[in-house]
Amino acid sequence: MIEFNFKGISVSAMVEMERYDYRDNSGHYKTRFNRNTLVTANFWGFVIDNDLYELATVKSTLNYFMQAYWKRSSRAGSKIELVTLLSHHNGGNPQELYLVARQKDGIHSLEISLIEKRTSAAKIYLSGQEVISLDIAIGKAINLLTPVCKIIEVDI
């Protein structure tokens, strides 16, 4: 199990194991386990559940920000061009998660903000180290995702 909590952002991964005991055609008793991984990233109520596209989008945004951060840290005044948007339409409650690179007084930070019903619900500014920590947590959770297990019964 993985749990990461930081300033209202949480990343978790949990595995549920299903055990099946059966007897094969030869009469031998066997046991099989199905593994179901539940990966969740929660940004103040904007929940990403087992969605590889959205998790990969957040992770790639964090990676891009860090690459641009290190590249531009030696040149004062350089701006990082980065705006990423994820949208959910939860039955009349539209949510938008923005990841935007900001710069103030020569210091770069990543702004993560949640917009609900066209108003700002939460906002945070992350430093380079905090972005790396979040990137590691999301990367570990993505690595635990497993494909859907389909059981195909064959009658011979």
mmCIF file of N, CA, C and O in Angstrom, residues 26-92:
data_model
loop_
_atom_site.group_PDB
_atom_site.id
_atom_site.type_symbol
_atom_site.label_atom_id
_atom_site.label_comp_id
_atom_site.label_asym_id
_atom_site.label_seq_id
_atom_site.Cartn_x
_atom_site.Cartn_y
_atom_site.Cartn_z
ATOM 1 N N SER A 26 -7.124 -33.061 -13.528
ATOM 2 C CA SER A 26 -6.390 -34.214 -13.020
ATOM 3 C C SER A 26 -6.762 -34.545 -11.587
ATOM 4 O O SER A 26 -6.270 -35.519 -11.029
ATOM 5 N N GLY A 27 -7.591 -33.712 -10.975
ATOM 6 C CA GLY A 27 -8.005 -33.947 -9.599
ATOM 7 C C GLY A 27 -7.131 -33.263 -8.570
ATOM 8 O O GLY A 27 -7.339 -33.445 -7.372
ATOM 9 N N HIS A 28 -6.150 -32.476 -8.995
ATOM 10 C CA HIS A 28 -5.273 -31.763 -8.071
ATOM 11 C C HIS A 28 -5.937 -30.469 -7.603
ATOM 12 O O HIS A 28 -6.572 -29.775 -8.396
ATOM 13 N N TYR A 29 -5.740 -30.176 -6.325
ATOM 14 C CA TYR A 29 -6.263 -28.931 -5.786
ATOM 15 C C TYR A 29 -5.269 -27.804 -6.068
ATOM 16 O O TYR A 29 -4.083 -27.953 -5.870
ATOM 17 N N LYS A 30 -5.804 -26.695 -6.555
ATOM 18 C CA LYS A 30 -4.955 -25.559 -6.894
ATOM 19 C C LYS A 30 -5.580 -24.273 -6.352
ATOM 20 O O LYS A 30 -6.779 -24.208 -6.110
ATOM 21 N N THR A 31 -4.730 -23.271 -6.232
ATOM 22 C CA THR A 31 -5.172 -21.954 -5.782
ATOM 23 C C THR A 31 -4.650 -20.917 -6.759
ATOM 24 O O THR A 31 -3.506 -20.985 -7.189
ATOM 25 N N ARG A 32 -5.526 -19.974 -7.089
ATOM 26 C CA ARG A 32 -5.147 -18.879 -7.979
ATOM 27 C C ARG A 32 -5.545 -17.563 -7.310
ATOM 28 O O ARG A 32 -6.563 -17.489 -6.620
ATOM 29 N N PHE A 33 -4.735 -16.541 -7.529
ATOM 30 C CA PHE A 33 -5.023 -15.224 -6.977
ATOM 31 C C PHE A 33 -5.201 -14.229 -8.116
ATOM 32 O O PHE A 33 -4.408 -14.200 -9.046
ATOM 33 N N ASN A 34 -6.241 -13.424 -8.029
ATOM 34 C CA ASN A 34 -6.412 -12.293 -8.938
ATOM 35 C C ASN A 34 -6.057 -11.039 -8.158
ATOM 36 O O ASN A 34 -6.535 -10.835 -7.040
ATOM 37 N N ARG A 35 -5.247 -10.214 -8.752
ATOM 38 C CA ARG A 35 -4.784 -8.988 -8.110
ATOM 39 C C ARG A 35 -5.495 -7.803 -8.740
ATOM 40 O O ARG A 35 -5.447 -7.613 -9.953
ATOM 41 N N ASN A 36 -6.147 -6.997 -7.928
ATOM 42 C CA ASN A 36 -6.847 -5.810 -8.395
ATOM 43 C C ASN A 36 -6.239 -4.600 -7.692
ATOM 44 O O ASN A 36 -6.357 -4.459 -6.485
ATOM 45 N N THR A 37 -5.586 -3.738 -8.448
ATOM 46 C CA THR A 37 -4.924 -2.565 -7.880
ATOM 47 C C THR A 37 -5.822 -1.347 -8.023
ATOM 48 O O THR A 37 -6.360 -1.080 -9.094
ATOM 49 N N LEU A 38 -5.971 -0.607 -6.942
ATOM 50 C CA LEU A 38 -6.767 0.617 -6.938
ATOM 51 C C LEU A 38 -5.820 1.796 -6.711
ATOM 52 O O LEU A 38 -5.262 1.950 -5.632
ATOM 53 N N VAL A 39 -5.628 2.611 -7.738
ATOM 54 C CA VAL A 39 -4.749 3.773 -7.663
ATOM 55 C C VAL A 39 -5.609 5.027 -7.706
ATOM 56 O O VAL A 39 -6.446 5.179 -8.594
ATOM 57 N N THR A 40 -5.387 5.911 -6.733
ATOM 58 C CA THR A 40 -6.181 7.132 -6.645
ATOM 59 C C THR A 40 -5.266 8.327 -6.387
ATOM 60 O O THR A 40 -4.393 8.265 -5.526
ATOM 61 N N ALA A 41 -5.471 9.382 -7.144
ATOM 62 C CA ALA A 41 -4.837 10.668 -6.883
ATOM 63 C C ALA A 41 -5.965 11.661 -6.615
ATOM 64 O O ALA A 41 -6.899 11.778 -7.405
ATOM 65 N N ASN A 42 -5.898 12.351 -5.487
ATOM 66 C CA ASN A 42 -6.971 13.241 -5.066
ATOM 67 C C ASN A 42 -6.400 14.642 -4.845
ATOM 68 O O ASN A 42 -5.553 14.847 -3.990
ATOM 69 N N PHE A 43 -6.874 15.588 -5.644
ATOM 70 C CA PHE A 43 -6.485 16.987 -5.524
ATOM 71 C C PHE A 43 -7.683 17.755 -4.987
ATOM 72 O O PHE A 43 -8.501 18.253 -5.760
ATOM 73 N N TRP A 44 -7.859 17.793 -3.691
ATOM 74 C CA TRP A 44 -8.938 18.523 -3.015
ATOM 75 C C TRP A 44 -10.331 18.151 -3.535
ATOM 76 O O TRP A 44 -11.194 19.012 -3.689
ATOM 77 N N GLY A 45 -10.563 16.913 -3.842
ATOM 78 C CA GLY A 45 -11.867 16.491 -4.343
ATOM 79 C C GLY A 45 -11.895 16.206 -5.832
ATOM 80 O O GLY A 45 -12.867 15.668 -6.341
ATOM 81 N N PHE A 46 -10.866 16.579 -6.553
ATOM 82 C CA PHE A 46 -10.719 16.212 -7.963
ATOM 83 C C PHE A 46 -10.007 14.856 -7.945
ATOM 84 O O PHE A 46 -8.802 14.776 -7.714
ATOM 85 N N VAL A 47 -10.774 13.795 -8.159
ATOM 86 C CA VAL A 47 -10.271 12.436 -7.950
ATOM 87 C C VAL A 47 -9.957 11.770 -9.290
ATOM 88 O O VAL A 47 -10.777 11.771 -10.198
ATOM 89 N N ILE A 48 -8.759 11.202 -9.370
ATOM 90 C CA ILE A 48 -8.349 10.406 -10.528
ATOM 91 C C ILE A 48 -8.242 8.965 -10.048
ATOM 92 O O ILE A 48 -7.402 8.653 -9.206
ATOM 93 N N ASP A 49 -9.125 8.093 -10.550
ATOM 94 C CA ASP A 49 -9.158 6.686 -10.153
ATOM 95 C C ASP A 49 -8.728 5.793 -11.305
ATOM 96 O O ASP A 49 -9.432 5.714 -12.311
ATOM 97 N N ASN A 50 -7.597 5.128 -11.172
ATOM 98 C CA ASN A 50 -7.137 4.121 -12.144
ATOM 99 C C ASN A 50 -7.190 4.602 -13.588
ATOM 100 O O ASN A 50 -7.367 3.806 -14.498
ATOM 101 N N ASP A 51 -7.055 5.879 -13.824
ATOM 102 C CA ASP A 51 -7.082 6.433 -15.174
ATOM 103 C C ASP A 51 -5.652 6.728 -15.610
ATOM 104 O O ASP A 51 -5.064 7.738 -15.208
ATOM 105 N N LEU A 52 -5.094 5.828 -16.413
ATOM 106 C CA LEU A 52 -3.699 5.962 -16.814
ATOM 107 C C LEU A 52 -3.460 7.247 -17.596
ATOM 108 O O LEU A 52 -2.426 7.899 -17.421
ATOM 109 N N TYR A 53 -4.401 7.660 -18.436
ATOM 110 C CA TYR A 53 -4.221 8.888 -19.211
ATOM 111 C C TYR A 53 -4.059 10.098 -18.288
ATOM 112 O O TYR A 53 -3.134 10.899 -18.449
ATOM 113 N N GLU A 54 -4.963 10.249 -17.331
ATOM 114 C CA GLU A 54 -4.904 11.415 -16.446
ATOM 115 C C GLU A 54 -3.690 11.363 -15.522
ATOM 116 O O GLU A 54 -3.039 12.383 -15.292
ATOM 117 N N LEU A 55 -3.361 10.176 -15.004
ATOM 118 C CA LEU A 55 -2.173 10.053 -14.164
ATOM 119 C C LEU A 55 -0.908 10.367 -14.964
ATOM 120 O O LEU A 55 -0.014 11.075 -14.489
ATOM 121 N N ALA A 56 -0.837 9.860 -16.194
ATOM 122 C CA ALA A 56 0.322 10.128 -17.052
ATOM 123 C C ALA A 56 0.403 11.602 -17.428
ATOM 124 O O ALA A 56 1.501 12.161 -17.532
ATOM 125 N N THR A 57 -0.735 12.250 -17.620
ATOM 126 C CA THR A 57 -0.743 13.682 -17.937
ATOM 127 C C THR A 57 -0.175 14.488 -16.771
ATOM 128 O O THR A 57 0.652 15.386 -16.978
ATOM 129 N N VAL A 58 -0.595 14.166 -15.554
ATOM 130 C CA VAL A 58 -0.070 14.872 -14.381
ATOM 131 C C VAL A 58 1.430 14.602 -14.239
ATOM 132 O O VAL A 58 2.219 15.528 -14.030
ATOM 133 N N LYS A 59 1.832 13.347 -14.378
ATOM 134 C CA LYS A 59 3.249 12.999 -14.230
ATOM 135 C C LYS A 59 4.105 13.669 -15.302
ATOM 136 O O LYS A 59 5.178 14.194 -15.004
ATOM 137 N N SER A 60 3.647 13.670 -16.542
ATOM 138 C CA SER A 60 4.434 14.306 -17.602
ATOM 139 C C SER A 60 4.520 15.821 -17.394
ATOM 140 O O SER A 60 5.546 16.435 -17.709
ATOM 141 N N THR A 61 3.478 16.424 -16.855
ATOM 142 C CA THR A 61 3.507 17.859 -16.553
ATOM 143 C C THR A 61 4.538 18.154 -15.472
ATOM 144 O O THR A 61 5.308 19.115 -15.570
ATOM 145 N N LEU A 62 4.557 17.317 -14.427
ATOM 146 C CA LEU A 62 5.538 17.491 -13.367
ATOM 147 C C LEU A 62 6.959 17.323 -13.908
ATOM 148 O O LEU A 62 7.863 18.104 -13.574
ATOM 149 N N ASN A 63 7.160 16.319 -14.768
ATOM 150 C CA ASN A 63 8.476 16.093 -15.379
ATOM 151 C C ASN A 63 8.899 17.277 -16.251
ATOM 152 O O ASN A 63 10.047 17.726 -16.196
ATOM 153 N N TYR A 64 7.979 17.758 -17.071
ATOM 154 C CA TYR A 64 8.289 18.882 -17.953
ATOM 155 C C TYR A 64 8.662 20.117 -17.132
ATOM 156 O O TYR A 64 9.619 20.825 -17.458
ATOM 157 N N PHE A 65 7.898 20.367 -16.077
ATOM 158 C CA PHE A 65 8.198 21.522 -15.226
ATOM 159 C C PHE A 65 9.609 21.411 -14.649
ATOM 160 O O PHE A 65 10.376 22.376 -14.663
ATOM 161 N N MET A 66 9.973 20.232 -14.155
ATOM 162 C CA MET A 66 11.302 20.077 -13.550
ATOM 163 C C MET A 66 12.415 20.205 -14.583
ATOM 164 O O MET A 66 13.455 20.795 -14.312
ATOM 165 N N GLN A 67 12.213 19.673 -15.783
ATOM 166 C CA GLN A 67 13.234 19.822 -16.823
ATOM 167 C C GLN A 67 13.416 21.294 -17.184
ATOM 168 O O GLN A 67 14.539 21.782 -17.330
ATOM 169 N N ALA A 68 12.308 21.998 -17.339
ATOM 170 C CA ALA A 68 12.390 23.426 -17.666
ATOM 171 C C ALA A 68 12.943 24.224 -16.489
ATOM 172 O O ALA A 68 13.676 25.197 -16.678
ATOM 173 N N TYR A 69 12.622 23.810 -15.281
ATOM 174 C CA TYR A 69 13.109 24.486 -14.067
ATOM 175 C C TYR A 69 14.637 24.436 -14.009
ATOM 176 O O TYR A 69 15.289 25.445 -13.807
ATOM 177 N N TRP A 70 15.212 23.255 -14.223
ATOM 178 C CA TRP A 70 16.672 23.128 -14.156
ATOM 179 C C TRP A 70 17.336 23.830 -15.329
ATOM 180 O O TRP A 70 18.401 24.402 -15.189
ATOM 181 N N LYS A 71 16.708 23.783 -16.488
ATOM 182 C CA LYS A 71 17.282 24.416 -17.669
ATOM 183 C C LYS A 71 17.316 25.936 -17.524
ATOM 184 O O LYS A 71 18.258 26.591 -17.960
ATOM 185 N N ARG A 72 16.299 26.499 -16.901
ATOM 186 C CA ARG A 72 16.176 27.953 -16.818
ATOM 187 C C ARG A 72 16.678 28.535 -15.500
ATOM 188 O O ARG A 72 16.684 29.731 -15.313
ATOM 189 N N SER A 73 17.061 27.693 -14.558
ATOM 190 C CA SER A 73 17.453 28.220 -13.250
ATOM 191 C C SER A 73 18.701 29.092 -13.329
ATOM 192 O O SER A 73 18.908 29.950 -12.484
ATOM 193 N N SER A 74 19.525 28.880 -14.338
ATOM 194 C CA SER A 74 20.741 29.686 -14.462
ATOM 195 C C SER A 74 20.498 31.004 -15.196
ATOM 196 O O SER A 74 21.313 31.899 -15.141
ATOM 197 N N ARG A 75 19.374 31.114 -15.894
ATOM 198 C CA ARG A 75 19.070 32.335 -16.650
ATOM 199 C C ARG A 75 17.923 33.084 -15.962
ATOM 200 O O ARG A 75 16.769 32.673 -16.054
ATOM 201 N N ALA A 76 18.222 34.142 -15.296
ATOM 202 C CA ALA A 76 17.193 34.916 -14.604
ATOM 203 C C ALA A 76 16.239 35.530 -15.621
ATOM 204 O O ALA A 76 16.641 35.989 -16.675
ATOM 205 N N GLY A 77 14.971 35.548 -15.285
ATOM 206 C CA GLY A 77 13.979 36.160 -16.145
ATOM 207 C C GLY A 77 13.394 35.240 -17.194
ATOM 208 O O GLY A 77 12.479 35.630 -17.906
ATOM 209 N N SER A 78 13.908 34.038 -17.333
ATOM 210 C CA SER A 78 13.354 33.105 -18.306
ATOM 211 C C SER A 78 12.024 32.566 -17.788
ATOM 212 O O SER A 78 11.894 32.237 -16.622
ATOM 213 N N LYS A 79 11.080 32.460 -18.675
ATOM 214 C CA LYS A 79 9.746 32.019 -18.286
ATOM 215 C C LYS A 79 9.512 30.594 -18.771
ATOM 216 O O LYS A 79 9.890 30.239 -19.882
ATOM 217 N N ILE A 80 8.866 29.784 -17.938
ATOM 218 C CA ILE A 80 8.493 28.426 -18.310
ATOM 219 C C ILE A 80 7.069 28.478 -18.860
ATOM 220 O O ILE A 80 6.155 28.905 -18.159
ATOM 221 N N GLU A 81 6.904 28.093 -20.107
ATOM 222 C CA GLU A 81 5.577 28.081 -20.727
ATOM 223 C C GLU A 81 4.926 26.729 -20.455
ATOM 224 O O GLU A 81 5.273 25.728 -21.073
ATOM 225 N N LEU A 82 4.007 26.698 -19.508
ATOM 226 C CA LEU A 82 3.366 25.438 -19.131
ATOM 227 C C LEU A 82 1.987 25.701 -18.549
ATOM 228 O O LEU A 82 1.849 26.398 -17.543
ATOM 229 N N VAL A 83 0.969 25.176 -19.209
ATOM 230 C CA VAL A 83 -0.398 25.188 -18.690
ATOM 231 C C VAL A 83 -1.027 23.861 -19.068
ATOM 232 O O VAL A 83 -1.092 23.498 -20.241
ATOM 233 N N THR A 84 -1.467 23.101 -18.065
ATOM 234 C CA THR A 84 -2.131 21.818 -18.293
ATOM 235 C C THR A 84 -3.486 21.859 -17.617
ATOM 236 O O THR A 84 -3.619 22.361 -16.499
ATOM 237 N N LEU A 85 -4.491 21.313 -18.291
ATOM 238 C CA LEU A 85 -5.858 21.317 -17.771
ATOM 239 C C LEU A 85 -6.437 19.908 -17.846
ATOM 240 O O LEU A 85 -6.352 19.248 -18.883
ATOM 241 N N LEU A 86 -7.034 19.470 -16.743
ATOM 242 C CA LEU A 86 -7.821 18.234 -16.716
ATOM 243 C C LEU A 86 -9.228 18.605 -16.274
ATOM 244 O O LEU A 86 -9.397 19.391 -15.339
ATOM 245 N N SER A 87 -10.236 18.045 -16.945
ATOM 246 C CA SER A 87 -11.630 18.378 -16.636
ATOM 247 C C SER A 87 -12.427 17.133 -16.281
ATOM 248 O O SER A 87 -12.238 16.078 -16.881
ATOM 249 N N HIS A 88 -13.333 17.296 -15.312
ATOM 250 C CA HIS A 88 -14.315 16.272 -14.962
ATOM 251 C C HIS A 88 -15.691 16.925 -14.958
ATOM 252 O O HIS A 88 -15.840 18.059 -14.510
ATOM 253 N N HIS A 89 -16.673 16.226 -15.460
ATOM 254 C CA HIS A 89 -18.055 16.714 -15.430
ATOM 255 C C HIS A 89 -18.876 15.720 -14.626
ATOM 256 O O HIS A 89 -19.473 14.803 -15.163
ATOM 257 N N ASN A 90 -18.871 15.913 -13.316
ATOM 258 C CA ASN A 90 -19.516 14.981 -12.394
ATOM 259 C C ASN A 90 -20.972 15.359 -12.160
ATOM 260 O O ASN A 90 -21.305 15.981 -11.152
ATOM 261 N N GLY A 91 -21.826 14.997 -13.066
ATOM 262 C CA GLY A 91 -23.261 15.220 -12.893
ATOM 263 C C GLY A 91 -23.633 16.618 -12.456
ATOM 264 O O GLY A 91 -24.224 16.801 -11.402
ATOM 265 N N GLY A 92 -23.287 17.608 -13.222
ATOM 266 C CA GLY A 92 -23.668 18.977 -12.905
ATOM 267 C C GLY A 92 -22.655 19.716 -12.040
ATOM 268 O O GLY A 92 -22.869 20.868 -11.702
#
